[in-house]
């Protein structure tokens, strides 16, 4: 009978390891997707700010304080 208990403990440990790996893999995929989405969001925000400040000119007019006003609203 002690053999049955030993086998069950081994099976439970194997099951735990398998489930733990699945959860860890899923978490890593979520973190990676979230990081990718944030990089894209920040790039798009930077692009919009750049376009707003430059308005087609070679140089931006920094006296308009776009960043300061935007950050206050956010």
C-alpha atoms as an extended CHARMM CRD file, in Angstrom:
* protein
*
        74  EXT
         1         1  UNK       CA              0.0000000000        0.0000000000        0.0000000000  PROA      1               0.0000000000
         2         2  UNK       CA              2.8830000000        2.3920000000        0.6210000000  PROA      2               0.0000000000
         3         3  UNK       CA              3.7860000000        1.9230000000       -3.0350000000  PROA      3               0.0000000000
         4         4  UNK       CA              0.3850000000        3.3260000000       -4.0680000000  PROA      4               0.0000000000
         5         5  UNK       CA              0.9140000000        6.4020000000       -1.9430000000  PROA      5               0.0000000000
         6         6  UNK       CA              4.3790000000        6.9030000000       -3.4370000000  PROA      6               0.0000000000
         7         7  UNK       CA              3.0500000000        6.5870000000       -6.9780000000  PROA      7               0.0000000000
         8         8  UNK       CA              0.2370000000        9.0240000000       -6.2390000000  PROA      8               0.0000000000
         9         9  UNK       CA              2.6880000000       11.5410000000       -4.8130000000  PROA      9               0.0000000000
        10        10  UNK       CA              4.8610000000       11.1970000000       -7.9020000000  PROA      10              0.0000000000
        11        11  UNK       CA              1.8370000000       11.5930000000      -10.1590000000  PROA      11              0.0000000000
        12        12  UNK       CA              0.7290000000       14.6570000000       -8.2120000000  PROA      12              0.0000000000
        13        13  UNK       CA              4.2410000000       16.1320000000       -8.4330000000  PROA      13              0.0000000000
        14        14  UNK       CA              4.3190000000       15.4950000000      -12.1900000000  PROA      14              0.0000000000
        15        15  UNK       CA              0.8610000000       17.0290000000      -12.5630000000  PROA      15              0.0000000000
        16        16  UNK       CA              1.9270000000       20.0300000000      -10.5150000000  PROA      16              0.0000000000
        17        17  UNK       CA              5.0330000000       20.4950000000      -12.6720000000  PROA      17              0.0000000000
        18        18  UNK       CA              3.0140000000       20.3140000000      -15.8830000000  PROA      18              0.0000000000
        19        19  UNK       CA              0.3460000000       22.7340000000      -14.6910000000  PROA      19              0.0000000000
        20        20  UNK       CA              2.9460000000       25.0850000000      -13.2700000000  PROA      20              0.0000000000
        21        21  UNK       CA              4.7930000000       25.1990000000      -16.6050000000  PROA      21              0.0000000000
        22        22  UNK       CA              1.5550000000       25.9340000000      -18.4780000000  PROA      22              0.0000000000
        23        23  UNK       CA              0.6880000000       28.7860000000      -16.1090000000  PROA      23              0.0000000000
        24        24  UNK       CA              4.2140000000       30.2220000000      -16.2500000000  PROA      24              0.0000000000
        25        25  UNK       CA              4.2080000000       30.0680000000      -20.0570000000  PROA      25              0.0000000000
        26        26  UNK       CA              0.8120000000       31.7860000000      -20.2190000000  PROA      26              0.0000000000
        27        27  UNK       CA              1.9580000000       34.5420000000      -17.8430000000  PROA      27              0.0000000000
        28        28  UNK       CA              5.0830000000       35.1370000000      -19.9110000000  PROA      28              0.0000000000
        29        29  UNK       CA              2.9810000000       35.4280000000      -23.0690000000  PROA      29              0.0000000000
        30        30  UNK       CA              0.6710000000       37.9320000000      -21.3650000000  PROA      30              0.0000000000
        31        31  UNK       CA              3.6170000000       40.0180000000      -20.1480000000  PROA      31              0.0000000000
        32        32  UNK       CA              5.1570000000       39.9690000000      -23.6120000000  PROA      32              0.0000000000
        33        33  UNK       CA              1.8820000000       40.9690000000      -25.2890000000  PROA      33              0.0000000000
        34        34  UNK       CA              1.3250000000       43.7700000000      -22.7670000000  PROA      34              0.0000000000
        35        35  UNK       CA              4.8770000000       45.0540000000      -23.2440000000  PROA      35              0.0000000000
        36        36  UNK       CA              4.4760000000       44.9720000000      -27.0080000000  PROA      36              0.0000000000
        37        37  UNK       CA              1.1720000000       46.8490000000      -26.7960000000  PROA      37              0.0000000000
        38        38  UNK       CA              2.7050000000       49.5130000000      -24.5490000000  PROA      38              0.0000000000
        39        39  UNK       CA              5.6900000000       50.0160000000      -26.8690000000  PROA      39              0.0000000000
        40        40  UNK       CA              3.2690000000       50.4640000000      -29.7770000000  PROA      40              0.0000000000
        41        41  UNK       CA              1.1320000000       52.8680000000      -27.7530000000  PROA      41              0.0000000000
        42        42  UNK       CA              4.1290000000       54.9870000000      -26.7120000000  PROA      42              0.0000000000
        43        43  UNK       CA              5.4470000000       55.0600000000      -30.2850000000  PROA      43              0.0000000000
        44        44  UNK       CA              2.0380000000       56.2100000000      -31.5730000000  PROA      44              0.0000000000
        45        45  UNK       CA              1.7950000000       58.8680000000      -28.8520000000  PROA      45              0.0000000000
        46        46  UNK       CA              5.2620000000       60.1230000000      -29.7590000000  PROA      46              0.0000000000
        47        47  UNK       CA              4.3440000000       60.2110000000      -33.4320000000  PROA      47              0.0000000000
        48        48  UNK       CA              1.1790000000       62.2320000000      -32.7620000000  PROA      48              0.0000000000
        49        49  UNK       CA              3.0540000000       64.6990000000      -30.5400000000  PROA      49              0.0000000000
        50        50  UNK       CA              5.8440000000       65.0110000000      -33.1090000000  PROA      50              0.0000000000
        51        51  UNK       CA              3.3600000000       65.6820000000      -35.9150000000  PROA      51              0.0000000000
        52        52  UNK       CA              1.4050000000       68.1650000000      -33.7840000000  PROA      52              0.0000000000
        53        53  UNK       CA              4.5010000000       70.1100000000      -32.7740000000  PROA      53              0.0000000000
        54        54  UNK       CA              6.1110000000       70.2380000000      -36.2100000000  PROA      54              0.0000000000
        55        55  UNK       CA              2.9870000000       70.6640000000      -38.3420000000  PROA      55              0.0000000000
        56        56  UNK       CA              4.9360000000       69.8890000000      -41.5010000000  PROA      56              0.0000000000
        57        57  UNK       CA              7.8470000000       72.1880000000      -40.6580000000  PROA      57              0.0000000000
        58        58  UNK       CA             11.4670000000       71.1000000000      -40.4280000000  PROA      58              0.0000000000
        59        59  UNK       CA             11.6040000000       72.2690000000      -36.8180000000  PROA      59              0.0000000000
        60        60  UNK       CA              9.0510000000       72.4210000000      -34.0340000000  PROA      60              0.0000000000
        61        61  UNK       CA              7.8270000000       75.5890000000      -32.3500000000  PROA      61              0.0000000000
        62        62  UNK       CA              8.5780000000       74.6450000000      -28.7500000000  PROA      62              0.0000000000
        63        63  UNK       CA              7.1340000000       77.8670000000      -27.3560000000  PROA      63              0.0000000000
        64        64  UNK       CA              3.6320000000       76.3750000000      -27.6420000000  PROA      64              0.0000000000
        65        65  UNK       CA              4.1010000000       74.1600000000      -24.5540000000  PROA      65              0.0000000000
        66        66  UNK       CA              2.1530000000       71.2640000000      -26.0710000000  PROA      66              0.0000000000
        67        67  UNK       CA              3.7970000000       68.6930000000      -23.8210000000  PROA      67              0.0000000000
        68        68  UNK       CA              3.1860000000       70.7340000000      -20.6760000000  PROA      68              0.0000000000
        69        69  UNK       CA             -0.4810000000       71.2500000000      -21.5280000000  PROA      69              0.0000000000
        70        70  UNK       CA             -0.9740000000       67.6220000000      -22.5160000000  PROA      70              0.0000000000
        71        71  UNK       CA              0.6720000000       66.3000000000      -19.3520000000  PROA      71              0.0000000000
        72        72  UNK       CA             -1.4840000000       68.5800000000      -17.1910000000  PROA      72              0.0000000000
        73        73  UNK       CA             -4.6300000000       67.1970000000      -18.8470000000  PROA      73              0.0000000000
        74        74  UNK       CA             -3.4810000000       63.5970000000      -18.5120000000  PROA      74              0.0000000000
